[in-house]
Amino acid sequence: MSAEEESEARRLLQESNPRQLPADAGTLLLRHQNPNLGHLIGAERSAFYLNILYGLLLFRRSHELEPLHEDIFQFVLPAQQVEADDGYDANAFNQDMRQLEKWELVTQRIERERLRGYKDTRRRKFRYRISNPALSFLQWLEDQLRAAIEPEGADTRNLLEEAAGGVRELQRTLNKIQKTKPDPDKARTATYQLSRIGHLALDINHSLADFNTRLVAFTLERYDIATAQAILNELQHFLENYINRIQILRREIVPELENLASPRFKPKWELCKTLMEDEIKHSSMLMRGRTIPDARQEIDRLIRFYELGGQLDQLCARIRASAQSVWRKLYTHLRELERKSHRMEDLRDRIAEMAACSGEHGFAGFINQLIAPARMVADMHYWDAAEKADPPQPRQEQHTVRQAPIGYLKPKPKGDASSIRSLNDEKIHRLRRWIEATHAELPAALSQGGYTGFSDQASLIELARNGLLGNGRNLAKVDLKLETTATPAGVEIDERLLEFKELMVSKANKEQDNGH
């Protein structure tokens, strides 16, 4: 793998919460895989190939990594003869082994000690070894077969308890790490524990998703009364303990993870990373490559998973909704089954009663009602084949006489239209009354008025706005005008000073204003 390919692969594997799928994800995942595994499943002799590969797997589990050619043939021969219709011999075995070698699912090695000369061509001098992709594929097939026979699933509560214990143990391990005495073993243990807690989060997610799928499957089936009642009782008892225990363990884990993300542990995480990088550097040829997880990113991802409103909380809410749906479906189904059961019991009792009576009793009416169609009888008049029903009575129409509507509210009295003023006019008249109250005679200087409160300063500003802006047209409506001077002035009221150039207020001469 080149440096560029390794960088792309690491970026894909380390992306914890992508917003969209990377463009080259499928290419990277298939780049270093053996595509011949697909040929293995679809081949005509797939059963013979799988028998040989599974035999190599069993040899491997017996600590024989490279069995001899003859040993493999003798081991798989009984199974191959059962699969073959026309017999199975060494030639067919050799052809199958060559095909597996061509597909790079097995590798061969010459057993040098058994060679007796250059003319020695016996096949038993070879040893065979199963490849890693084929080994992983067979283990996956075993898991699928085991799940089909005995479906197993880890209890989420046990996984959460293990995660809570792992977080506390990780804190104890980090507390033992000291910068003055670096210990590679403790650093390796802390890194493994953090990685293990991350894997537990994935297992918890998978377990809850499977549990939710099983709950939804209950709504797609039909059950008898006893089974439905048992499921309802079990669902009520299990969910009360199951969800509550998950929430309790979740609340225990979140504070511990937040403590691990605190600045107090940051130097210890950096020391662990340095020690692990040094160990990998000194054992790169002897041990397989290992990736060192970013502690900060991993802990942040775990906090987002366990926190309130996180992925775990959303999964629990989804399970609650599924459980309620199952509860409603099964409860409705149970009530319907009980209703049908009561109806059948009533029919059985009636049939038993009819069977016990003699033939003289007439049960024609009961039989007619039993097989009668489900229709509503809406005609209340009696009629049959001989007697006709009475005709319906004519409808009597009642003509209503329109009357004038009664007005219960008296009309409001209307005043003189000339007395109506706008809000702006009312404000200007109020300013005139204020000028007359604060100044004994006009013309007068605004700074020399008899002011008593803070509201007088606001009135001064309002008077200046109406008397200066728009050539004083607003103030002229109440026969007043303002004239500016260059003399500085000020008005101080309640320790609040308003400074301005002196303004002279006087009565306006309408004739002069109109002439201008």
Short mmCIF file of C-alpha atoms in Angstrom, two decimals:
data_model
loop_
_atom_site.label_atom_id
_atom_site.label_comp_id
_atom_site.label_asym_id
_atom_site.label_seq_id
_atom_site.Cartn_x
_atom_site.Cartn_y
_atom_site.Cartn_z
CA MET A 1 0.00 0.00 0.00
CA SER A 2 1.44 3.35 -1.03
CA ALA A 3 1.65 6.32 1.32
CA GLU A 4 -1.18 8.09 -0.51
CA GLU A 5 -3.47 5.04 -0.36
CA GLU A 6 -2.67 4.57 3.33
CA SER A 7 -3.52 8.21 4.02
CA GLU A 8 -6.88 7.90 2.22
CA ALA A 9 -7.70 4.66 4.05
CA ARG A 10 -6.89 6.17 7.45
CA ARG A 11 -9.04 9.20 6.68
CA LEU A 12 -11.97 6.94 5.79
CA LEU A 13 -11.61 4.75 8.89
CA GLN A 14 -11.06 7.62 11.33
CA GLU A 15 -14.08 9.63 10.17
CA SER A 16 -16.43 9.18 13.15
CA ASN A 17 -19.41 11.37 12.19
CA PRO A 18 -19.37 12.23 8.45
CA ARG A 19 -22.09 14.44 7.00
CA GLN A 20 -22.05 12.51 3.74
CA LEU A 21 -20.50 9.33 2.39
CA PRO A 22 -16.96 9.84 1.02
CA ALA A 23 -16.84 9.54 -2.75
CA ASP A 24 -14.19 6.79 -2.77
CA ALA A 25 -15.50 4.70 0.12
CA GLY A 26 -16.46 1.65 -1.97
CA THR A 27 -13.19 1.71 -3.90
CA LEU A 28 -11.11 1.88 -0.73
CA LEU A 29 -13.02 -0.96 0.93
CA LEU A 30 -12.58 -3.27 -2.08
CA ARG A 31 -9.04 -2.27 -3.00
CA HIS A 32 -7.25 -4.85 -0.81
CA GLN A 33 -9.90 -7.59 -0.86
CA ASN A 34 -9.96 -10.81 -2.81
CA PRO A 35 -12.78 -10.63 -5.40
CA ASN A 36 -12.54 -14.39 -5.96
CA LEU A 37 -14.60 -14.98 -2.82
CA GLY A 38 -17.63 -14.14 -4.95
CA HIS A 39 -16.53 -16.75 -7.49
CA LEU A 40 -16.25 -19.25 -4.64
CA ILE A 41 -19.94 -18.93 -3.75
CA GLY A 42 -21.25 -18.89 -7.31
CA ALA A 43 -19.05 -21.72 -8.63
CA GLU A 44 -20.59 -25.03 -9.69
CA ARG A 45 -18.24 -26.94 -7.34
CA SER A 46 -18.65 -24.46 -4.47
CA ALA A 47 -19.51 -27.26 -2.00
CA PHE A 48 -16.24 -29.12 -2.77
CA TYR A 49 -14.19 -25.93 -2.45
CA LEU A 50 -15.85 -25.02 0.86
CA ASN A 51 -15.24 -28.53 2.22
CA ILE A 52 -11.51 -28.16 1.53
CA LEU A 53 -11.32 -24.64 2.99
CA TYR A 54 -13.29 -25.65 6.06
CA GLY A 55 -10.99 -28.62 6.52
CA LEU A 56 -8.01 -26.24 6.50
CA LEU A 57 -9.84 -24.10 9.08
CA LEU A 58 -10.33 -27.12 11.35
CA PHE A 59 -6.64 -28.04 10.96
CA ARG A 60 -5.80 -24.47 11.94
CA ARG A 61 -7.91 -24.72 15.08
CA SER A 62 -6.00 -27.88 15.96
CA HIS A 63 -2.81 -25.77 15.78
CA GLU A 64 -1.80 -27.22 12.41
CA LEU A 65 -1.35 -24.12 10.24
CA GLU A 66 0.10 -25.87 7.18
CA PRO A 67 -1.14 -29.48 6.87
CA LEU A 68 0.33 -31.83 4.28
CA HIS A 69 -1.36 -32.50 0.96
CA GLU A 70 -2.05 -36.14 1.79
CA ASP A 71 -3.45 -35.29 5.25
CA ILE A 72 -5.90 -32.78 3.78
CA PHE A 73 -7.06 -35.28 1.14
CA GLN A 74 -7.69 -38.05 3.69
CA PHE A 75 -9.49 -35.61 6.00
CA VAL A 76 -11.98 -34.23 3.43
CA LEU A 77 -12.43 -37.41 1.36
CA PRO A 78 -15.55 -38.75 3.21
CA ALA A 79 -17.35 -35.42 2.89
CA GLN A 80 -16.38 -35.04 -0.76
CA GLN A 81 -17.62 -38.52 -1.62
CA VAL A 82 -21.02 -37.65 -0.14
CA GLU A 83 -21.23 -34.53 -2.34
CA ALA A 84 -19.97 -36.26 -5.52
CA ASP A 85 -22.38 -38.38 -7.52
CA ASP A 86 -19.73 -40.20 -9.56
CA GLY A 87 -17.05 -40.59 -6.89
CA TYR A 88 -14.17 -38.40 -5.74
CA ASP A 89 -10.49 -39.31 -6.13
CA ALA A 90 -7.06 -37.72 -5.84
CA ASN A 91 -7.20 -36.24 -9.34
CA ALA A 92 -10.40 -34.34 -8.55
CA PHE A 93 -8.83 -33.18 -5.28
CA ASN A 94 -5.75 -31.92 -7.11
CA GLN A 95 -7.91 -29.98 -9.56
CA ASP A 96 -9.85 -28.37 -6.69
CA MET A 97 -6.62 -27.40 -4.93
CA ARG A 98 -5.20 -25.85 -8.10
CA GLN A 99 -8.37 -23.79 -8.53
CA LEU A 100 -8.18 -22.55 -4.94
CA GLU A 101 -4.52 -21.63 -5.50
CA LYS A 102 -5.47 -19.79 -8.68
CA TRP A 103 -8.07 -17.82 -6.73
CA GLU A 104 -5.40 -17.07 -4.06
CA LEU A 105 -7.56 -18.60 -1.33
CA VAL A 106 -4.81 -21.06 -0.30
CA THR A 107 -1.03 -20.91 -0.56
CA GLN A 108 1.37 -23.82 -0.90
CA ARG A 109 4.86 -24.42 0.42
CA ILE A 110 7.29 -27.22 -0.44
CA GLU A 111 8.29 -29.50 2.41
CA ARG A 112 12.01 -29.64 1.67
CA GLU A 113 12.78 -32.50 4.06
CA ARG A 114 10.56 -34.88 2.07
CA LEU A 115 12.23 -34.32 -1.34
CA ARG A 116 14.25 -37.41 -2.31
CA GLY A 117 15.59 -36.08 -5.62
CA TYR A 118 14.78 -33.86 -8.56
CA LYS A 119 12.58 -36.63 -10.03
CA ASP A 120 10.39 -36.80 -6.88
CA THR A 121 6.97 -35.46 -8.06
CA ARG A 122 4.72 -36.86 -5.35
CA ARG A 123 2.12 -34.31 -4.23
CA ARG A 124 2.50 -35.04 -0.52
CA LYS A 125 5.66 -32.95 -0.37
CA PHE A 126 3.48 -29.79 -0.40
CA ARG A 127 1.94 -28.03 2.59
CA TYR A 128 -1.11 -25.74 2.21
CA ARG A 129 -2.23 -22.74 4.20
CA ILE A 130 -5.58 -20.93 4.08
CA SER A 131 -5.46 -17.20 3.30
CA ASN A 132 -6.72 -14.54 5.68
CA PRO A 133 -9.67 -13.39 3.48
CA ALA A 134 -10.86 -16.99 3.11
CA LEU A 135 -10.43 -17.52 6.87
CA SER A 136 -12.55 -14.46 7.70
CA PHE A 137 -15.18 -15.51 5.16
CA LEU A 138 -15.51 -19.01 6.67
CA GLN A 139 -15.79 -17.59 10.16
CA TRP A 140 -18.57 -15.30 8.93
CA LEU A 141 -20.38 -18.30 7.42
CA GLU A 142 -20.07 -20.09 10.77
CA ASP A 143 -21.54 -17.10 12.59
CA GLN A 144 -24.49 -16.96 10.19
CA LEU A 145 -25.16 -20.68 10.62
CA ARG A 146 -24.90 -20.39 14.41
CA ALA A 147 -27.29 -17.41 14.44
CA ALA A 148 -29.81 -19.36 12.33
CA ILE A 149 -29.75 -22.31 14.75
CA GLU A 150 -29.50 -20.47 18.06
CA PRO A 151 -30.18 -16.73 17.77
CA GLU A 152 -28.07 -15.01 20.36
CA GLY A 153 -27.89 -11.39 21.39
CA ALA A 154 -26.00 -9.70 24.15
CA ASP A 155 -28.10 -8.03 26.84
CA THR A 156 -27.65 -4.29 26.49
CA ARG A 157 -27.68 -3.90 30.27
CA ASN A 158 -24.65 -6.19 30.58
CA LEU A 159 -22.85 -4.23 27.87
CA LEU A 160 -23.61 -0.94 29.64
CA GLU A 161 -22.40 -2.33 32.96
CA GLU A 162 -19.19 -3.44 31.26
CA ALA A 163 -18.82 0.01 29.69
CA ALA A 164 -19.35 1.74 33.04
CA GLY A 165 -16.81 -0.53 34.69
CA GLY A 166 -14.39 0.02 31.80
CA VAL A 167 -14.60 3.80 32.14
CA ARG A 168 -13.88 3.62 35.87
CA GLU A 169 -10.99 1.19 35.30
CA LEU A 170 -9.60 3.51 32.60
CA GLN A 171 -9.57 6.37 35.11
CA ARG A 172 -7.67 4.22 37.62
CA THR A 173 -5.15 3.27 34.94
CA LEU A 174 -4.59 6.90 33.94
CA ASN A 175 -4.14 7.93 37.56
CA LYS A 176 -1.26 5.45 37.82
CA ILE A 177 0.54 6.88 34.78
CA GLN A 178 3.23 9.38 35.81
CA LYS A 179 5.35 11.53 33.56
CA THR A 180 8.40 10.99 35.76
CA LYS A 181 8.08 7.19 35.53
CA PRO A 182 6.66 6.35 32.05
CA ASP A 183 5.29 2.82 31.89
CA PRO A 184 4.60 1.45 28.36
CA ASP A 185 2.46 -1.37 29.78
CA LYS A 186 0.05 1.03 31.47
CA ALA A 187 -0.05 3.20 28.33
CA ARG A 188 -0.89 0.15 26.22
CA THR A 189 -3.57 -0.88 28.74
CA ALA A 190 -5.17 2.60 28.72
CA THR A 191 -5.21 2.69 24.90
CA TYR A 192 -6.80 -0.77 24.74
CA GLN A 193 -9.41 0.13 27.38
CA LEU A 194 -10.42 3.26 25.45
CA SER A 195 -10.71 1.26 22.23
CA ARG A 196 -12.73 -1.42 24.04
CA ILE A 197 -15.20 1.18 25.37
CA GLY A 198 -15.67 2.43 21.80
CA HIS A 199 -16.38 -1.13 20.58
CA LEU A 200 -18.88 -1.57 23.41
CA ALA A 201 -20.76 1.51 22.20
CA LEU A 202 -21.08 -0.10 18.76
CA ASP A 203 -22.27 -3.37 20.34
CA ILE A 204 -24.86 -1.48 22.41
CA ASN A 205 -26.12 0.29 19.30
CA HIS A 206 -26.37 -3.02 17.43
CA SER A 207 -28.12 -4.75 20.35
CA LEU A 208 -30.76 -2.03 20.75
CA ALA A 209 -31.38 -1.91 17.00
CA ASP A 210 -31.93 -5.70 16.95
CA PHE A 211 -34.25 -5.45 19.95
CA ASN A 212 -36.28 -2.74 18.24
CA THR A 213 -36.51 -4.91 15.11
CA ARG A 214 -37.85 -7.82 17.17
CA LEU A 215 -40.45 -5.52 18.75
CA VAL A 216 -41.65 -4.33 15.36
CA ALA A 217 -41.87 -7.96 14.18
CA PHE A 218 -44.48 -8.62 16.88
CA THR A 219 -46.90 -6.23 15.15
CA LEU A 220 -46.72 -8.22 11.90
CA GLU A 221 -47.88 -11.55 13.35
CA ARG A 222 -51.20 -12.89 14.59
CA TYR A 223 -51.48 -14.77 17.85
CA ASP A 224 -54.02 -16.74 19.81
CA ILE A 225 -55.41 -15.48 23.12
CA ALA A 226 -52.91 -17.23 25.39
CA THR A 227 -49.86 -16.13 23.38
CA ALA A 228 -51.05 -12.53 23.07
CA GLN A 229 -51.76 -12.33 26.81
CA ALA A 230 -48.32 -13.77 27.62
CA ILE A 231 -46.58 -11.29 25.31
CA LEU A 232 -48.43 -8.35 26.86
CA ASN A 233 -47.51 -9.40 30.39
CA GLU A 234 -43.89 -10.01 29.44
CA LEU A 235 -43.66 -6.73 27.55
CA GLN A 236 -44.97 -4.70 30.49
CA HIS A 237 -42.65 -6.36 33.02
CA PHE A 238 -39.56 -6.40 30.82
CA LEU A 239 -39.67 -2.85 29.49
CA GLU A 240 -40.19 -1.30 32.93
CA ASN A 241 -36.92 -2.88 34.11
CA TYR A 242 -35.07 -2.80 30.79
CA ILE A 243 -35.40 0.88 29.86
CA ASN A 244 -35.08 2.10 33.45
CA ARG A 245 -31.84 0.17 33.96
CA ILE A 246 -30.41 1.51 30.70
CA GLN A 247 -31.18 5.09 31.74
CA ILE A 248 -29.58 4.60 35.16
CA LEU A 249 -26.38 3.18 33.65
CA ARG A 250 -26.30 5.92 31.02
CA ARG A 251 -26.44 8.60 33.72
CA GLU A 252 -23.51 6.91 35.48
CA ILE A 253 -21.32 6.78 32.36
CA VAL A 254 -21.68 10.39 31.13
CA PRO A 255 -20.01 12.13 34.17
CA GLU A 256 -17.12 9.63 34.07
CA LEU A 257 -16.54 10.33 30.35
CA GLU A 258 -16.67 14.09 30.94
CA ASN A 259 -14.06 13.63 33.65
CA LEU A 260 -11.83 11.75 31.21
CA ALA A 261 -12.16 14.66 28.75
CA SER A 262 -11.08 17.22 31.37
CA PRO A 263 -7.74 19.06 30.96
CA ARG A 264 -6.34 17.13 33.91
CA PHE A 265 -5.93 13.97 31.81
CA LYS A 266 -4.69 15.68 28.63
CA PRO A 267 -0.92 15.35 29.48
CA LYS A 268 -1.43 11.68 30.35
CA TRP A 269 -3.13 10.97 27.02
CA GLU A 270 -0.26 12.67 25.20
CA LEU A 271 2.24 10.58 27.19
CA CYS A 272 0.34 7.38 26.29
CA LYS A 273 0.41 8.31 22.62
CA THR A 274 4.15 9.00 22.74
CA LEU A 275 4.89 5.70 24.49
CA MET A 276 2.73 3.73 22.04
CA GLU A 277 4.35 5.36 19.03
CA ASP A 278 7.77 4.48 20.42
CA GLU A 279 6.73 0.85 21.03
CA ILE A 280 5.31 0.51 17.51
CA LYS A 281 8.52 1.97 16.08
CA HIS A 282 10.66 -0.63 17.87
CA SER A 283 8.41 -3.62 17.01
CA SER A 284 7.23 -2.75 13.50
CA MET A 285 8.79 -5.91 11.99
CA LEU A 286 7.58 -8.37 14.64
CA MET A 287 4.03 -7.18 15.31
CA ARG A 288 1.27 -6.19 12.95
CA GLY A 289 0.65 -2.49 12.51
CA ARG A 290 -1.56 -0.91 15.15
CA THR A 291 -3.37 2.41 14.99
CA ILE A 292 -3.39 4.71 18.01
CA PRO A 293 -6.85 6.24 18.50
CA ASP A 294 -7.17 9.97 19.12
CA ALA A 295 -8.29 10.05 22.75
CA ARG A 296 -10.02 13.43 22.51
CA GLN A 297 -12.05 12.54 19.42
CA GLU A 298 -12.95 9.10 20.77
CA ILE A 299 -14.14 10.48 24.12
CA ASP A 300 -16.16 13.24 22.41
CA ARG A 301 -17.81 10.61 20.22
CA LEU A 302 -18.65 8.51 23.29
CA ILE A 303 -20.10 11.54 25.10
CA ARG A 304 -22.32 12.31 22.09
CA PHE A 305 -23.50 8.69 22.15
CA TYR A 306 -24.31 8.50 25.88
CA GLU A 307 -25.46 12.07 26.65
CA LEU A 308 -29.07 13.14 27.09
CA GLY A 309 -30.61 13.39 23.64
CA GLY A 310 -27.73 11.41 22.11
CA GLN A 311 -27.87 8.27 20.00
CA LEU A 312 -28.49 5.97 22.97
CA ASP A 313 -31.35 8.16 24.19
CA GLN A 314 -32.83 8.23 20.68
CA LEU A 315 -32.66 4.44 20.44
CA CYS A 316 -34.43 4.11 23.80
CA ALA A 317 -37.14 6.53 22.62
CA ARG A 318 -37.53 4.47 19.45
CA ILE A 319 -37.88 1.31 21.53
CA ARG A 320 -40.53 2.97 23.70
CA ALA A 321 -42.50 3.99 20.61
CA SER A 322 -42.22 0.47 19.17
CA ALA A 323 -43.29 -1.04 22.48
CA GLN A 324 -46.33 1.23 22.62
CA SER A 325 -47.23 0.24 19.07
CA VAL A 326 -46.88 -3.45 19.95
CA TRP A 327 -48.93 -2.89 23.09
CA ARG A 328 -51.78 -1.21 21.17
CA LYS A 329 -51.74 -3.81 18.40
CA LEU A 330 -51.69 -6.79 20.72
CA TYR A 331 -54.25 -5.29 23.10
CA THR A 332 -56.65 -4.61 20.24
CA HIS A 333 -56.00 -8.05 18.80
CA LEU A 334 -56.56 -9.66 22.20
CA ARG A 335 -59.87 -7.84 22.70
CA GLU A 336 -60.99 -8.94 19.22
CA LEU A 337 -60.02 -12.54 19.95
CA GLU A 338 -61.91 -12.48 23.25
CA ARG A 339 -65.00 -10.99 21.56
CA LYS A 340 -64.91 -13.65 18.86
CA SER A 341 -64.36 -16.29 21.50
CA HIS A 342 -67.45 -15.16 23.45
CA ARG A 343 -69.53 -15.21 20.27
CA MET A 344 -68.40 -18.75 19.50
CA GLU A 345 -69.17 -19.83 23.04
CA ASP A 346 -72.69 -18.40 22.73
CA LEU A 347 -73.22 -20.29 19.48
CA ARG A 348 -71.93 -23.52 21.03
CA ASP A 349 -74.30 -23.12 23.98
CA ARG A 350 -77.25 -22.46 21.69
CA ILE A 351 -76.39 -25.43 19.44
CA ALA A 352 -76.08 -27.67 22.51
CA GLU A 353 -79.48 -26.40 23.71
CA MET A 354 -81.04 -27.12 20.30
CA ALA A 355 -79.48 -30.58 20.21
CA ALA A 356 -80.91 -31.41 23.63
CA CYS A 357 -84.48 -30.47 22.62
CA SER A 358 -86.83 -32.76 20.71
CA GLY A 359 -87.62 -32.22 17.05
CA GLU A 360 -91.01 -30.61 17.84
CA HIS A 361 -89.45 -27.29 18.76
CA GLY A 362 -89.19 -24.85 15.87
CA PHE A 363 -85.81 -23.19 15.49
CA ALA A 364 -86.50 -21.70 12.06
CA GLY A 365 -86.52 -18.13 13.39
CA PHE A 366 -83.13 -18.57 15.07
CA ILE A 367 -81.61 -20.11 11.94
CA ASN A 368 -83.00 -17.29 9.76
CA GLN A 369 -81.52 -14.67 12.08
CA LEU A 370 -78.19 -16.53 12.12
CA ILE A 371 -77.81 -16.61 8.35
CA ALA A 372 -79.55 -13.29 7.62
CA PRO A 373 -77.44 -10.71 5.74
CA ALA A 374 -75.94 -7.84 7.68
CA ARG A 375 -78.38 -5.05 6.69
CA MET A 376 -80.17 -2.35 8.64
CA VAL A 377 -83.99 -2.39 8.70
CA ALA A 378 -84.97 1.29 8.43
CA ASP A 379 -88.66 1.04 7.32
CA MET A 380 -90.82 1.14 10.46
CA HIS A 381 -94.04 0.17 8.61
CA TYR A 382 -95.08 -3.45 8.51
CA TRP A 383 -95.30 -5.10 5.11
CA ASP A 384 -95.00 -8.57 3.65
CA ALA A 385 -95.73 -10.37 0.41
CA ALA A 386 -99.54 -10.05 0.87
CA GLU A 387 -99.99 -6.78 2.77
CA LYS A 388 -98.65 -3.48 1.58
CA ALA A 389 -97.23 -0.86 3.88
CA ASP A 390 -99.08 2.39 4.56
CA PRO A 391 -97.95 5.24 2.32
CA PRO A 392 -95.85 7.89 3.99
CA GLN A 393 -97.64 10.97 5.30
CA PRO A 394 -97.12 14.19 3.33
CA ARG A 395 -94.68 16.63 4.74
CA GLN A 396 -96.16 19.76 6.30
CA GLU A 397 -94.22 22.86 5.41
CA GLN A 398 -94.21 25.69 7.91
CA HIS A 399 -93.87 29.10 6.27
CA THR A 400 -92.01 31.62 8.39
CA VAL A 401 -92.78 35.34 8.35
CA ARG A 402 -89.78 37.57 8.15
CA GLN A 403 -89.63 40.16 10.91
CA ALA A 404 -87.46 43.18 11.33
CA PRO A 405 -84.39 42.42 13.41
CA ILE A 406 -84.43 43.72 16.93
CA GLY A 407 -81.51 45.99 17.84
CA TYR A 408 -80.62 45.47 21.46
CA LEU A 409 -77.80 48.07 21.52
CA LYS A 410 -78.69 51.76 21.56
CA PRO A 411 -76.90 53.95 19.01
CA LYS A 412 -74.02 55.92 20.42
CA PRO A 413 -74.47 59.72 20.59
CA LYS A 414 -72.38 61.66 18.10
CA GLY A 415 -70.69 64.91 19.16
CA ASP A 416 -69.86 68.06 17.27
CA ALA A 417 -67.54 67.36 14.35
CA SER A 418 -65.73 70.66 14.89
CA SER A 419 -64.56 69.58 18.35
CA ILE A 420 -62.62 66.58 16.98
CA ARG A 421 -58.86 67.09 16.96
CA SER A 422 -55.99 64.93 15.90
CA LEU A 423 -53.38 63.73 18.37
CA ASN A 424 -50.84 66.15 16.92
CA ASP A 425 -53.18 69.14 17.37
CA GLU A 426 -53.89 68.09 20.92
CA LYS A 427 -50.14 67.97 21.68
CA ILE A 428 -49.63 71.49 20.26
CA HIS A 429 -52.50 72.93 22.34
CA ARG A 430 -51.02 71.24 25.38
CA LEU A 431 -47.67 72.97 24.62
CA ARG A 432 -49.39 76.38 24.49
CA ARG A 433 -51.02 75.80 27.85
CA TRP A 434 -47.63 74.79 29.24
CA ILE A 435 -45.98 77.97 27.85
CA GLU A 436 -48.68 80.12 29.45
CA ALA A 437 -48.21 78.34 32.79
CA THR A 438 -44.39 78.68 32.86
CA HIS A 439 -44.04 82.22 31.44
CA ALA A 440 -45.93 85.19 32.86
CA GLU A 441 -45.86 87.22 29.64
CA LEU A 442 -44.74 86.91 26.05
CA PRO A 443 -42.32 87.42 24.38
CA ALA A 444 -39.98 85.67 26.81
CA ALA A 445 -36.74 83.67 26.85
CA LEU A 446 -37.19 79.91 27.21
CA SER A 447 -34.40 79.62 29.79
CA GLN A 448 -36.22 82.07 32.13
CA GLY A 449 -39.39 80.04 32.60
CA GLY A 450 -40.66 78.68 35.91
CA TYR A 451 -39.79 75.01 35.53
CA THR A 452 -40.41 72.54 38.38
CA GLY A 453 -39.94 68.96 37.10
CA PHE A 454 -37.95 66.77 34.75
CA SER A 455 -40.92 66.60 32.36
CA ASP A 456 -40.42 70.31 31.64
CA GLN A 457 -37.12 69.51 29.88
CA ALA A 458 -38.95 67.03 27.61
CA SER A 459 -41.54 69.75 26.87
CA LEU A 460 -38.72 72.18 25.96
CA ILE A 461 -37.39 69.70 23.40
CA GLU A 462 -40.89 69.11 22.00
CA LEU A 463 -41.49 72.90 21.77
CA ALA A 464 -38.21 73.36 19.88
CA ARG A 465 -39.07 70.54 17.46
CA ASN A 466 -42.48 72.02 16.61
CA GLY A 467 -41.24 75.63 16.49
CA LEU A 468 -38.07 75.20 14.44
CA LEU A 469 -38.75 72.29 12.10
CA GLY A 470 -40.96 72.96 9.08
CA ASN A 471 -40.56 76.75 9.52
CA GLY A 472 -42.63 76.51 12.70
CA ARG A 473 -45.90 75.67 10.95
CA ASN A 474 -47.05 73.35 13.75
CA LEU A 475 -46.47 75.93 16.48
CA ALA A 476 -48.11 78.64 14.38
CA LYS A 477 -51.39 76.76 14.65
CA VAL A 478 -51.65 77.97 18.28
CA ASP A 479 -50.38 81.52 17.49
CA LEU A 480 -46.83 81.02 18.78
CA LYS A 481 -43.42 81.25 17.19
CA LEU A 482 -39.77 80.67 18.16
CA GLU A 483 -36.79 82.79 17.27
CA THR A 484 -33.18 81.70 17.69
CA THR A 485 -30.38 83.80 19.17
CA ALA A 486 -26.64 83.28 19.50
CA THR A 487 -26.63 83.52 23.31
CA PRO A 488 -25.80 80.23 25.11
CA ALA A 489 -28.38 79.18 27.70
CA GLY A 490 -29.24 76.25 29.86
CA VAL A 491 -31.99 74.86 32.09
CA GLU A 492 -31.05 72.71 35.15
CA ILE A 493 -33.77 70.70 36.83
CA ASP A 494 -33.12 68.00 39.48
CA GLU A 495 -29.35 68.07 38.74
CA ARG A 496 -30.01 67.50 35.02
CA LEU A 497 -28.73 70.23 32.70
CA LEU A 498 -30.14 70.94 29.23
CA GLU A 499 -27.91 73.34 27.24
CA PHE A 500 -28.98 75.18 24.06
CA LYS A 501 -28.76 78.51 22.30
CA GLU A 502 -31.32 80.89 23.68
CA LEU A 503 -34.78 80.71 22.08
CA MET A 504 -37.34 83.54 22.24
CA VAL A 505 -41.00 82.52 22.31
CA SER A 506 -43.58 85.06 21.30
CA LYS A 507 -47.03 85.34 19.84
CA ALA A 508 -47.26 84.94 16.10
CA ASN A 509 -48.70 87.66 13.88
CA LYS A 510 -51.03 85.84 11.49
CA GLU A 511 -51.19 88.71 9.04
CA GLN A 512 -47.38 88.91 8.73
CA ASP A 513 -47.14 85.12 8.43
CA ASN A 514 -49.73 85.09 5.71
CA GLY A 515 -47.91 87.92 3.91
CA HIS A 516 -44.70 85.99 3.92
#
